[in-house]
Short mmCIF file of C-alpha atoms in Angstrom, two decimals:
data_model
loop_
_atom_site.label_atom_id
_atom_site.label_comp_id
_atom_site.label_asym_id
_atom_site.label_seq_id
_atom_site.Cartn_x
_atom_site.Cartn_y
_atom_site.Cartn_z
CA MET A 1 0.00 0.00 0.00
CA PRO A 2 1.54 3.34 -1.05
CA GLU A 3 2.43 5.90 1.63
CA PRO A 4 0.00 8.86 1.80
CA THR A 5 1.08 12.09 0.16
CA ALA A 6 1.31 15.45 1.91
CA ALA A 7 -1.90 16.53 0.17
CA GLN A 8 -3.75 13.45 1.38
CA LEU A 9 -2.51 13.97 4.94
CA LYS A 10 -3.61 17.61 4.78
CA ASP A 11 -7.11 16.56 3.68
CA GLU A 12 -7.28 14.05 6.54
CA GLY A 13 -6.19 16.78 8.92
CA ASN A 14 -8.86 19.10 7.58
CA GLU A 15 -11.56 16.49 8.21
CA LEU A 16 -10.35 15.96 11.76
CA PHE A 17 -10.31 19.73 12.32
CA LYS A 18 -13.95 19.96 11.21
CA LYS A 19 -14.77 17.31 13.81
CA GLN A 20 -12.88 19.38 16.42
CA ASP A 21 -10.33 16.60 16.84
CA TYR A 22 -7.53 19.14 17.01
CA ILE A 23 -4.88 16.79 18.40
CA GLY A 24 -5.57 14.28 15.64
CA ALA A 25 -5.43 17.07 13.07
CA ILE A 26 -2.07 18.26 14.44
CA ILE A 27 -0.68 14.77 13.99
CA LYS A 28 -1.79 14.70 10.35
CA TYR A 29 -0.47 18.18 9.56
CA THR A 30 2.83 17.32 11.25
CA GLU A 31 3.16 14.19 9.11
CA ALA A 32 2.38 16.28 6.03
CA ILE A 33 5.00 18.88 6.99
CA ALA A 34 7.60 16.09 7.24
CA LEU A 35 6.93 15.46 3.53
CA ASP A 36 6.48 19.09 2.44
CA ASP A 37 8.09 21.54 4.87
CA LYS A 38 7.75 24.53 2.53
CA ASN A 39 3.97 24.46 2.45
CA ALA A 40 2.62 27.55 4.23
CA VAL A 41 -0.93 26.17 4.36
CA LEU A 42 0.15 23.20 6.48
CA TYR A 43 1.76 25.45 9.08
CA ALA A 44 -1.22 27.82 9.08
CA ASN A 45 -3.63 24.93 9.54
CA ARG A 46 -1.58 23.50 12.39
CA ALA A 47 -1.53 27.00 13.93
CA ALA A 48 -5.34 26.98 13.89
CA CYS A 49 -5.31 23.67 15.79
CA HIS A 50 -2.92 25.00 18.42
CA HIS A 51 -5.09 28.10 18.81
CA ALA A 52 -8.20 25.97 19.29
CA LEU A 53 -6.35 24.08 22.05
CA ASN A 54 -5.40 27.40 23.72
CA LYS A 55 -1.71 26.76 22.94
CA TYR A 56 -1.12 30.28 21.68
CA LEU A 57 2.68 30.32 21.68
CA ASP A 58 2.72 27.19 19.53
CA ALA A 59 0.14 28.83 17.26
CA VAL A 60 2.40 31.88 16.95
CA ASP A 61 5.35 29.66 16.02
CA ASP A 62 3.47 27.90 13.22
CA ALA A 63 1.71 31.01 11.90
CA HIS A 64 5.01 32.88 11.85
CA MET A 65 6.60 30.04 9.86
CA ALA A 66 3.70 30.20 7.38
CA THR A 67 4.26 33.94 6.85
CA GLU A 68 7.99 33.35 6.39
CA ILE A 69 7.28 30.80 3.66
CA ASP A 70 4.57 32.89 2.01
CA PRO A 71 4.55 36.58 3.06
CA GLY A 72 1.50 37.16 0.87
CA TYR A 73 -0.70 34.57 2.65
CA ALA A 74 -3.39 36.67 4.33
CA LYS A 75 -4.89 33.82 6.36
CA ALA A 76 -1.49 33.02 7.87
CA TRP A 77 -1.10 36.64 8.99
CA SER A 78 -4.62 36.59 10.46
CA ARG A 79 -3.84 33.46 12.47
CA LEU A 80 -0.62 35.02 13.72
CA ALA A 81 -2.59 38.14 14.69
CA ALA A 82 -5.33 36.15 16.46
CA SER A 83 -2.74 34.27 18.51
CA ARG A 84 -0.99 37.51 19.40
CA ASP A 85 -4.40 38.83 20.49
CA ALA A 86 -4.83 35.82 22.78
CA LEU A 87 -1.43 36.63 24.34
CA ALA A 88 -2.47 40.29 24.77
CA ASP A 89 0.51 41.28 22.61
CA TRP A 90 -1.32 44.21 21.06
CA ARG A 91 1.65 45.74 19.25
CA GLU A 92 2.50 42.56 17.34
CA SER A 93 -1.18 41.81 16.93
CA ALA A 94 -1.83 45.15 15.23
CA ARG A 95 1.21 44.65 13.02
CA ALA A 96 -0.01 41.21 11.91
CA TRP A 97 -3.58 42.38 11.28
CA GLN A 98 -2.17 45.15 9.09
CA LYS A 99 -0.07 42.58 7.20
CA ALA A 100 -3.19 40.44 6.73
CA LEU A 101 -5.00 43.43 5.22
CA ASP A 102 -2.05 44.28 2.99
CA ALA A 103 -1.99 40.72 1.66
CA LEU A 104 -5.58 40.96 0.38
CA PRO A 105 -6.21 42.13 -3.20
CA LYS A 106 -6.68 45.88 -3.52
CA THR A 107 -9.53 45.62 -6.06
CA ASN A 108 -12.08 43.12 -7.32
CA LEU A 109 -12.40 41.37 -3.98
CA SER A 110 -14.50 38.23 -3.84
CA PRO A 111 -17.31 38.03 -1.25
CA VAL A 112 -15.05 35.93 1.01
CA GLU A 113 -12.22 38.45 0.68
CA ARG A 114 -14.57 41.36 1.46
CA GLN A 115 -15.66 39.52 4.59
CA GLN A 116 -12.00 38.94 5.52
CA LYS A 117 -11.20 42.62 4.96
CA ASP A 118 -14.03 43.71 7.26
CA GLN A 119 -12.94 41.23 9.95
CA TYR A 120 -9.27 42.15 9.73
CA SER A 121 -10.04 45.88 9.81
CA ALA A 122 -12.23 45.52 12.91
CA ASN A 123 -9.58 43.47 14.69
CA LEU A 124 -6.84 45.93 13.72
CA LYS A 125 -8.91 48.77 15.17
CA ALA A 126 -9.46 46.82 18.40
CA ALA A 127 -5.75 45.98 18.74
CA ASN A 128 -4.76 49.61 18.20
CA ALA A 129 -7.32 50.75 20.77
CA ARG A 130 -5.80 48.44 23.37
CA LEU A 131 -2.30 49.40 22.34
CA ASN A 132 -3.12 53.06 22.89
CA GLY A 133 -4.88 52.43 26.20
CA PRO A 134 -3.72 53.55 29.65
CA PRO A 135 -0.03 52.91 30.31
CA ILE A 136 0.95 49.95 32.47
CA VAL A 137 1.96 51.04 35.96
CA PRO A 138 4.95 48.98 37.13
CA LEU A 139 4.50 47.06 40.34
CA SER A 140 6.15 49.13 43.04
CA MET A 141 5.97 49.61 46.78
CA ASN A 142 5.92 52.91 48.61
CA GLU A 143 8.81 53.16 51.06
CA LYS A 144 6.74 55.62 53.13
CA LEU A 145 4.54 52.70 54.21
CA GLY A 146 7.34 51.35 56.40
CA LYS A 147 10.08 48.75 56.24
CA PHE A 148 9.56 46.00 53.73
CA PRO A 149 9.37 42.34 54.90
CA TRP A 150 12.76 41.50 53.36
CA GLN A 151 14.38 44.40 55.22
CA ILE A 152 12.94 43.32 58.56
CA ALA A 153 13.79 39.68 57.85
CA THR A 154 17.38 40.51 56.90
CA ASP A 155 17.79 42.31 60.22
CA MET A 156 16.48 39.19 61.99
CA LEU A 157 18.87 36.70 60.37
CA PRO A 158 21.85 37.15 62.75
CA GLU A 159 19.63 36.36 65.72
CA LEU A 160 18.05 33.40 63.90
CA ARG A 161 21.46 31.98 63.01
CA ILE A 162 22.58 32.18 66.63
CA ALA A 163 19.37 30.46 67.77
CA GLY A 164 20.04 27.54 65.42
CA PRO A 165 17.42 24.80 64.86
CA ALA A 166 15.01 26.38 67.35
CA LYS A 167 14.40 29.26 64.92
CA VAL A 168 14.55 27.41 61.59
CA SER A 169 10.78 27.76 61.13
CA SER A 170 10.42 31.44 60.32
CA SER A 171 9.32 33.21 57.15
CA ALA A 172 12.30 35.51 57.72
CA TRP A 173 14.56 32.82 56.25
CA VAL A 174 12.41 32.56 53.13
CA ILE A 175 11.96 36.23 52.29
CA ALA A 176 15.43 37.38 53.40
CA LEU A 177 17.27 34.78 51.34
CA ALA A 178 14.93 35.37 48.40
CA TYR A 179 15.79 39.06 48.63
CA GLU A 180 19.50 38.28 48.85
CA GLU A 181 19.43 36.55 45.46
CA PHE A 182 16.92 38.92 43.88
CA SER A 183 18.92 41.99 44.89
CA LYS A 184 22.13 40.43 43.51
CA GLY A 185 20.36 40.13 40.17
CA VAL A 186 19.20 43.74 40.35
CA GLU A 187 22.74 44.90 41.14
CA SER A 188 23.96 43.02 38.08
CA MET A 189 21.40 44.90 36.00
CA LYS A 190 22.58 48.21 37.43
CA GLY A 191 26.19 47.34 36.58
CA MET A 192 25.39 46.59 32.96
CA LYS A 193 27.23 48.86 30.53
CA ILE A 194 27.00 49.27 26.79
CA ILE A 195 30.58 48.70 25.66
CA PRO A 196 32.26 47.03 22.67
CA GLN A 197 31.66 43.30 22.21
CA SER A 198 35.36 42.60 22.46
CA GLU A 199 35.25 43.57 26.10
CA ASN A 200 33.29 41.97 28.95
CA PRO A 201 29.88 43.68 28.56
CA GLY A 202 28.28 42.74 31.85
CA ILE A 203 27.49 40.26 34.59
CA PHE A 204 25.15 37.29 34.32
CA GLY A 205 22.38 38.36 36.71
CA LEU A 206 19.37 36.52 35.32
CA THR A 207 20.14 33.44 37.43
CA ASP A 208 20.11 35.39 40.71
CA LEU A 209 17.06 37.40 39.70
CA SER A 210 14.99 34.35 38.76
CA ASN A 211 16.24 32.29 41.72
CA GLY A 212 15.14 34.98 44.16
CA PHE A 213 11.80 35.25 42.40
CA MET A 214 11.26 31.49 42.53
CA ARG A 215 12.14 31.34 46.23
CA ASP A 216 9.36 33.79 47.08
CA ASP A 217 7.54 35.92 44.51
CA ARG A 218 6.61 38.43 47.22
CA VAL A 219 10.18 39.74 47.02
CA PHE A 220 9.56 41.19 43.56
CA HIS A 221 9.47 44.98 43.53
CA ILE A 222 10.50 47.86 41.28
CA ASN A 223 12.28 50.70 43.01
CA GLN A 224 13.49 52.87 40.14
CA PRO A 225 11.89 54.20 36.95
CA ASN A 226 14.28 52.52 34.49
CA TRP A 227 14.01 49.05 36.07
CA ILE A 228 12.26 47.47 33.06
CA GLU A 229 14.76 49.05 30.67
CA MET A 230 17.66 47.66 32.72
CA TYR A 231 16.07 44.22 32.80
CA ASN A 232 15.55 44.15 29.03
CA GLN A 233 19.17 45.18 28.54
CA GLN A 234 20.31 42.41 30.90
CA VAL A 235 18.32 39.76 29.05
CA TYR A 236 19.55 40.99 25.66
CA PHE A 237 23.14 40.72 26.86
CA GLU A 238 22.72 37.22 28.28
CA VAL A 239 20.81 35.90 25.27
CA THR A 240 23.50 37.27 22.98
CA ALA A 241 26.45 36.15 25.09
CA ARG A 242 25.11 32.64 25.67
CA LYS A 243 23.57 32.28 22.19
CA ALA A 244 20.27 31.44 23.83
CA TRP A 245 16.93 31.10 22.02
CA ASP A 246 14.71 34.15 22.40
CA SER A 247 12.27 33.81 19.50
CA GLU A 248 12.40 30.18 18.40
CA GLY A 249 9.54 27.76 19.07
CA LEU A 250 9.73 24.96 21.60
CA GLU A 251 10.32 22.17 19.10
CA THR A 252 12.98 24.23 17.33
CA VAL A 253 14.77 24.85 20.64
CA LYS A 254 14.77 21.11 21.36
CA GLU A 255 16.18 20.32 17.93
CA LEU A 256 18.85 23.02 18.02
CA ALA A 257 19.88 22.20 21.60
CA GLN A 258 20.55 18.57 20.69
CA LYS A 259 22.45 19.63 17.60
CA ARG A 260 24.65 22.06 19.53
CA LEU A 261 25.24 19.48 22.23
CA LYS A 262 26.67 17.07 19.67
CA GLU A 263 28.79 19.78 18.08
CA ASN A 264 29.98 21.81 21.08
CA GLY A 265 29.19 19.91 24.26
CA TRP A 266 27.52 20.85 27.55
CA ASP A 267 29.65 23.94 28.23
CA ASP A 268 27.97 25.57 25.24
CA VAL A 269 24.44 24.21 25.61
CA ARG A 270 24.01 24.37 29.40
CA PRO A 271 24.16 28.20 29.72
CA ALA A 272 22.11 28.67 26.55
CA LEU A 273 19.28 26.49 27.89
CA ALA A 274 19.48 28.12 31.31
CA VAL A 275 19.11 31.64 29.90
CA THR A 276 16.30 30.50 27.59
CA VAL A 277 14.26 28.91 30.39
CA ARG A 278 14.89 31.66 32.95
CA ALA A 279 13.95 34.35 30.44
CA TRP A 280 10.68 32.52 29.74
CA LEU A 281 9.98 32.33 33.47
CA MET A 282 10.52 36.03 33.99
CA ARG A 283 8.51 36.86 30.87
CA ALA A 284 5.64 34.79 32.25
CA ALA A 285 5.81 36.63 35.56
CA PHE A 286 5.85 40.03 33.84
CA GLU A 287 2.93 39.11 31.59
CA GLY A 288 0.81 37.85 34.47
CA GLY A 289 1.92 40.42 37.03
CA LEU A 290 3.00 43.71 35.49
CA ARG A 291 0.72 43.49 32.45
CA ASP A 292 -2.09 41.68 34.29
CA GLN A 293 -2.45 39.20 31.43
CA PRO A 294 -2.35 35.78 33.16
CA GLN A 295 -3.47 33.94 30.03
CA ALA A 296 -0.16 34.95 28.45
CA GLY A 297 1.76 34.09 31.61
CA VAL A 298 0.31 30.57 31.51
CA GLN A 299 1.69 30.07 28.02
CA TYR A 300 5.26 31.04 28.92
CA TYR A 301 5.30 28.98 32.12
CA ARG A 302 3.91 26.00 30.22
CA ARG A 303 6.63 26.34 27.60
CA ALA A 304 9.37 26.45 30.26
CA LEU A 305 7.80 23.48 32.02
CA ASP A 306 7.61 21.44 28.81
CA LEU A 307 11.27 22.10 27.99
CA VAL A 308 12.49 21.20 31.47
CA GLU A 309 10.39 18.00 31.61
CA TRP A 310 11.69 17.02 28.17
CA GLY A 311 15.30 17.66 29.20
CA ARG A 312 14.91 15.70 32.44
CA THR A 313 13.67 12.75 30.38
CA ILE A 314 16.24 12.61 27.59
CA TRP A 315 19.16 13.61 29.83
CA LYS A 316 18.04 11.76 32.97
CA ASP A 317 21.46 10.15 33.46
CA VAL A 318 23.46 13.33 32.88
CA PRO A 319 24.84 14.84 36.12
CA LYS A 320 23.86 18.30 37.35
CA SER A 321 27.38 19.58 36.72
CA SER A 322 26.83 19.00 33.00
CA ARG A 323 23.16 19.64 32.29
CA GLY A 324 22.72 22.41 34.86
CA ALA A 325 20.41 23.41 37.72
CA ILE A 326 17.32 23.97 35.55
CA PHE A 327 16.86 20.20 35.21
CA GLU A 328 16.95 19.54 38.95
CA HIS A 329 13.80 18.26 40.67
CA SER A 330 13.48 21.34 42.87
CA PHE A 331 13.60 23.61 39.80
CA LEU A 332 10.89 21.55 38.12
CA ILE A 333 8.70 21.87 41.22
CA GLY A 334 9.30 25.62 41.22
CA ILE A 335 8.19 25.99 37.60
CA ARG A 336 5.15 23.78 38.04
CA SER A 337 4.23 25.83 41.09
CA MET A 338 4.44 29.08 39.15
CA TYR A 339 2.48 27.60 36.29
CA LEU A 340 -0.36 26.47 38.55
CA LYS A 341 -0.48 29.78 40.36
CA MET A 342 -0.76 31.65 37.07
CA PHE A 343 -3.31 29.12 35.84
CA MET A 344 -5.51 29.97 38.81
CA ASN A 345 -5.18 33.68 38.06
CA ALA A 346 -6.16 32.99 34.46
CA TYR A 347 -9.20 31.08 35.68
CA THR A 348 -10.12 34.05 37.86
CA ASP A 349 -10.16 36.21 34.71
CA ASP A 350 -12.18 33.60 32.80
CA PRO A 351 -14.26 31.82 35.46
CA GLY A 352 -16.97 29.24 35.07
CA LEU A 353 -17.49 25.63 34.10
CA ASP A 354 -16.67 26.42 30.44
CA SER A 355 -13.48 28.35 31.23
CA LYS A 356 -10.46 27.96 28.95
CA PHE A 357 -8.62 27.12 32.19
CA PRO A 358 -10.72 24.23 33.54
CA LEU A 359 -10.98 23.58 37.25
CA GLU A 360 -10.51 19.85 36.74
CA GLN A 361 -7.18 20.48 35.03
CA LEU A 362 -6.16 22.70 37.91
CA LYS A 363 -7.08 19.98 40.40
CA GLU A 364 -5.18 17.29 38.48
CA GLU A 365 -2.06 19.45 38.22
CA ALA A 366 -2.23 20.34 41.91
CA GLU A 367 -2.55 16.71 42.97
CA TYR A 368 0.32 15.74 40.69
CA LEU A 369 2.52 18.46 42.16
CA LEU A 370 1.55 17.39 45.65
CA LYS A 371 2.93 13.94 44.85
CA GLU A 372 6.05 15.49 43.29
CA SER A 373 6.65 17.52 46.44
CA GLU A 374 6.29 14.48 48.64
CA ILE A 375 8.76 12.60 46.44
CA ALA A 376 11.17 15.52 46.82
CA VAL A 377 11.00 15.18 50.60
CA GLN A 378 11.74 11.46 50.40
CA THR A 379 14.53 11.63 47.80
CA ARG A 380 16.34 14.84 48.74
CA GLY A 381 20.06 14.17 48.85
CA ASP A 382 22.60 15.36 51.38
CA GLU A 383 23.58 18.49 49.47
CA PRO A 384 23.64 21.31 52.03
CA VAL A 385 20.94 23.95 51.60
CA ASP A 386 19.73 26.86 53.69
CA PRO A 387 16.45 26.79 55.70
CA GLY A 388 14.81 29.16 53.22
CA PHE A 389 15.45 26.76 50.34
CA ILE A 390 13.69 23.91 52.13
CA SER A 391 10.63 26.08 52.72
CA SER A 392 10.55 27.62 49.24
CA PHE A 393 10.88 24.41 47.24
CA ILE A 394 9.62 21.66 49.53
CA VAL A 395 7.48 22.85 52.47
CA TYR A 396 5.60 25.86 51.07
CA PRO A 397 4.64 24.16 47.78
CA ASN A 398 2.58 21.63 49.82
CA GLY A 399 0.55 24.35 51.50
CA LEU A 400 -0.06 26.41 48.38
CA ALA A 401 -1.73 23.36 46.81
CA HIS A 402 -4.20 22.99 49.60
CA ALA A 403 -5.41 26.55 49.36
CA TYR A 404 -5.89 29.53 47.11
CA ALA A 405 -6.63 33.04 48.34
CA LEU A 406 -10.07 33.85 46.98
CA PRO A 407 -10.61 37.62 47.09
CA LEU A 408 -6.95 38.54 46.66
CA ARG A 409 -5.16 37.57 43.53
CA ALA A 410 -1.67 36.07 43.53
CA SER A 411 0.68 37.33 40.84
CA GLY A 412 3.90 35.44 41.42
CA PRO A 413 5.38 32.05 41.21
CA VAL A 414 6.44 30.28 44.41
CA LEU A 415 4.55 27.04 44.97
CA THR A 416 5.34 24.67 47.75
CA ILE A 417 3.51 21.79 49.38
CA ALA A 418 1.49 24.53 51.06
CA SER A 419 0.72 26.01 47.64
CA LEU A 420 -0.82 22.78 46.47
CA ARG A 421 -3.17 22.63 49.45
CA ARG A 422 -4.12 26.19 48.63
CA MET A 423 -5.10 25.20 45.10
CA LEU A 424 -7.27 22.36 46.29
CA GLY A 425 -9.05 24.76 48.64
CA PHE A 426 -9.65 27.09 45.72
CA TYR A 427 -10.94 24.18 43.62
CA HIS A 428 -13.49 23.09 46.25
CA VAL A 429 -14.73 26.64 46.80
CA GLN A 430 -15.23 27.15 43.07
CA MET A 431 -17.10 23.85 42.83
CA ALA A 432 -19.31 24.99 45.69
CA ARG A 433 -20.14 28.18 43.82
CA TYR A 434 -21.38 26.20 40.81
CA ALA A 435 -23.14 23.44 42.74
CA THR A 436 -26.94 23.47 42.44
CA ASN A 437 -27.54 20.91 45.18
CA PRO A 438 -27.38 22.59 48.64
CA VAL A 439 -25.85 19.50 50.22
CA GLU A 440 -23.11 19.30 47.58
CA LYS A 441 -22.47 23.02 48.02
CA MET A 442 -22.11 22.60 51.79
CA PHE A 443 -19.72 19.65 51.48
CA SER A 444 -17.58 21.51 48.93
CA TYR A 445 -17.18 24.41 51.37
CA VAL A 446 -16.35 21.95 54.17
CA LYS A 447 -13.65 20.37 51.98
CA GLY A 448 -12.36 23.82 51.11
CA ALA A 449 -12.14 24.71 54.80
CA GLY A 450 -10.16 21.54 55.45
CA GLU A 451 -7.68 22.26 52.67
CA TYR A 452 -7.16 25.87 53.79
CA THR A 453 -6.59 24.72 57.36
CA HIS A 454 -4.04 22.20 56.15
CA ALA A 455 -2.40 24.89 54.02
CA SER A 456 -2.05 27.28 56.95
CA SER A 457 -0.26 24.62 58.98
CA LYS A 458 2.54 24.43 56.39
CA TYR A 459 3.62 28.03 56.96
CA PRO A 460 5.64 29.40 59.89
CA GLU A 461 3.58 31.22 62.48
CA ASP A 462 5.10 34.56 61.42
CA ASP A 463 4.20 34.22 57.72
CA GLU A 464 1.22 36.27 56.57
CA LEU A 465 -0.05 33.31 54.55
CA ARG A 466 -0.61 31.27 57.72
CA ALA A 467 -3.04 33.91 58.98
CA TRP A 468 -4.52 34.51 55.56
CA TYR A 469 -5.38 30.86 54.98
CA LEU A 470 -6.95 30.63 58.42
CA ASN A 471 -9.06 33.58 57.34
CA CYS A 472 -10.01 31.69 54.14
CA THR A 473 -10.92 28.72 56.35
CA MET A 474 -13.34 30.94 58.27
CA ASP A 475 -14.91 32.17 55.01
CA CYS A 476 -15.56 28.56 53.96
CA MET A 477 -16.94 27.70 57.40
CA ARG A 478 -19.45 30.55 57.24
CA ASN A 479 -20.66 29.39 53.83
CA ALA A 480 -20.85 25.77 54.98
CA GLY A 481 -22.78 26.64 58.14
CA VAL A 482 -20.46 24.70 60.46
CA PRO A 483 -21.06 24.75 64.22
CA ILE A 484 -20.11 28.02 65.89
CA GLU A 485 -17.71 26.16 68.19
CA ASN A 486 -15.54 25.13 65.22
CA PHE A 487 -15.59 28.65 63.78
CA LEU A 488 -14.43 30.11 67.10
CA MET A 489 -11.58 27.59 67.36
CA ILE A 490 -10.14 28.80 64.04
CA ALA A 491 -10.70 32.40 65.11
CA THR A 492 -8.55 31.77 68.20
CA GLY A 493 -5.71 30.52 66.00
CA LEU A 494 -6.09 33.46 63.64
CA ARG A 495 -6.11 35.96 66.48
CA ASP A 496 -2.90 34.44 67.81
CA SER A 497 -1.24 34.57 64.36
CA VAL A 498 -1.94 38.22 63.52
CA PRO A 499 0.62 39.96 65.81
CA LYS A 500 3.32 37.46 64.84
CA MET A 501 2.55 38.02 61.18
CA LYS A 502 2.69 41.80 61.48
CA LYS A 503 6.19 41.69 62.96
CA ILE A 504 7.49 40.93 59.44
CA TRP A 505 4.54 41.41 57.10
CA ALA A 506 3.13 44.80 58.06
CA VAL A 507 3.72 45.89 54.44
CA SER A 508 2.88 43.57 51.54
CA GLU A 509 0.73 43.22 48.45
CA LEU A 510 -1.84 41.33 50.49
CA VAL A 511 -2.01 44.29 52.87
CA MET A 512 -2.56 46.67 49.97
CA GLY A 513 -5.30 44.32 48.73
CA GLY A 514 -7.24 44.54 52.01
CA ARG A 515 -5.76 41.66 54.01
CA ASP A 516 -6.11 43.25 57.44
CA GLN A 517 -9.65 44.49 56.88
CA LYS A 518 -10.83 41.06 55.72
CA ILE A 519 -9.17 39.34 58.67
CA GLN A 520 -10.62 41.85 61.11
CA ALA A 521 -14.09 41.33 59.65
CA ASN A 522 -13.94 37.61 60.49
CA LEU A 523 -12.55 38.28 63.95
CA ASP A 524 -15.37 40.77 64.55
CA ARG A 525 -17.86 38.09 63.49
CA ALA A 526 -16.26 35.72 65.99
CA ASP A 527 -16.57 38.35 68.76
CA GLU A 528 -20.22 38.89 67.91
CA LEU A 529 -20.91 35.15 67.98
CA MET A 530 -19.23 34.84 71.39
CA ARG A 531 -21.48 37.63 72.71
CA ARG A 532 -24.57 35.91 71.36
CA VAL A 533 -23.49 32.59 72.85
CA ALA A 534 -22.89 34.34 76.17
CA ASP A 535 -26.37 35.90 76.16
CA GLU A 536 -27.83 32.53 75.07
CA THR A 537 -29.39 33.73 71.82
CA LEU A 538 -27.15 31.15 70.10
CA THR A 539 -25.41 27.96 71.22
CA LEU A 540 -22.00 26.57 70.28
CA GLU A 541 -23.77 23.79 68.35
CA ASP A 542 -25.73 26.23 66.16
CA PRO A 543 -24.51 26.80 62.58
CA VAL A 544 -22.59 29.99 61.86
CA PRO A 545 -25.09 32.45 60.37
CA LEU A 546 -24.12 33.98 57.04
#
């Protein structure tokens, strides 16, 4: 039986696309491309499949390839523009919509072409409107508010070191050591100079910057007006110096990395891959945080995660000294944590049972990461690490999975065992909101309360997240109508946590988002319930009134 031709494979792909079997269609188009890799239609069609699967970066890669092959292919430009739209990249989106319009005939348009022209023109206008919207205000913190947590924590470290194991459990270790690495990266950016290529143009600061960010995203802050400009300059230098991949697609990076490894060895490939992955991580954080576009952040974190998982598989027997830190288990957990956190933020922007960021996927990823974190505890070697590292990459990720702060949105990437608990709490609360059966709704809130309680226990008593997740527990308890006695028990723990929390975390993003007011509201409810129990208008066995 003769092998199918590229045209036959394309037709089979088209039929699968019509049936919304996008994965099957991708397989067919990929097989066709292997036979005819200069066919712009095949790349454009595969881009449409990626877009339908919400894999917008992959769609951009394929649509861009189609326009490279055939610059006059209007549909390829439109698919590139649509994917840029989905990534909230309005500048490149507007450019691509204009290219799509330019590729259409100027006269004697067919009815289909007239329809395309109207669609492209409307989308170009929309992209330009967004592009010319209000400027993005960089995330910054006002020094007039008081000392930042990392400043207070840094002052505490000498005393903690003297105290030894008795003081290992403190959020001061986490935020102070995160700041130590983050600030080293910032200092590298400040020291960057534009000088001839023949000289040493700068210091490699992206590693410190991203390491600090991964330890605890709360350390991220911008304290000077040219911070973004300095960062872009730093990345440009490192990408150039290490010959990293800044615009290539994921599959291209994999192919080129293996080729360079064979030709030049690990000393060439290791730093190139490290810069590529770390730049993607920071880009994801900027998209989701600074630009408030979590759907774009999800794409960049997913790409970094896919590359690291791939590398850990094909180079599983290669030592860390050769392949580098980005393929270590703790680094993988860090990326997956950031990805899930951004995924939850994207869901918050697009909520509901038909969201592009499904709750069931969130739950599956959280449970998988919970297992990964537990494996990390069991298999961690004897390499010496600081107390902050253990919390950032092993202990905290477990708590973050059991909970997720509902009214306040998280913008950064650290995920520990605590993080996973946080996510499961978020999942159960969302399921309660969409439950139509009152009993199911109640049980979902009860499960959410349990996950938030578990999450809070993973954090040191002086971390703001311990108090915050206890507060989330109380929110779930009120909605579930649990006995007043149980509600008051959590309130006692929360009341005890607040002064310890404020010693370090008097200033934070959670504070600016209303943390203290929300906590006080629940404590006031607890006080009111105690008064009503005392005057016998309620009993401890009565459900908490909403």
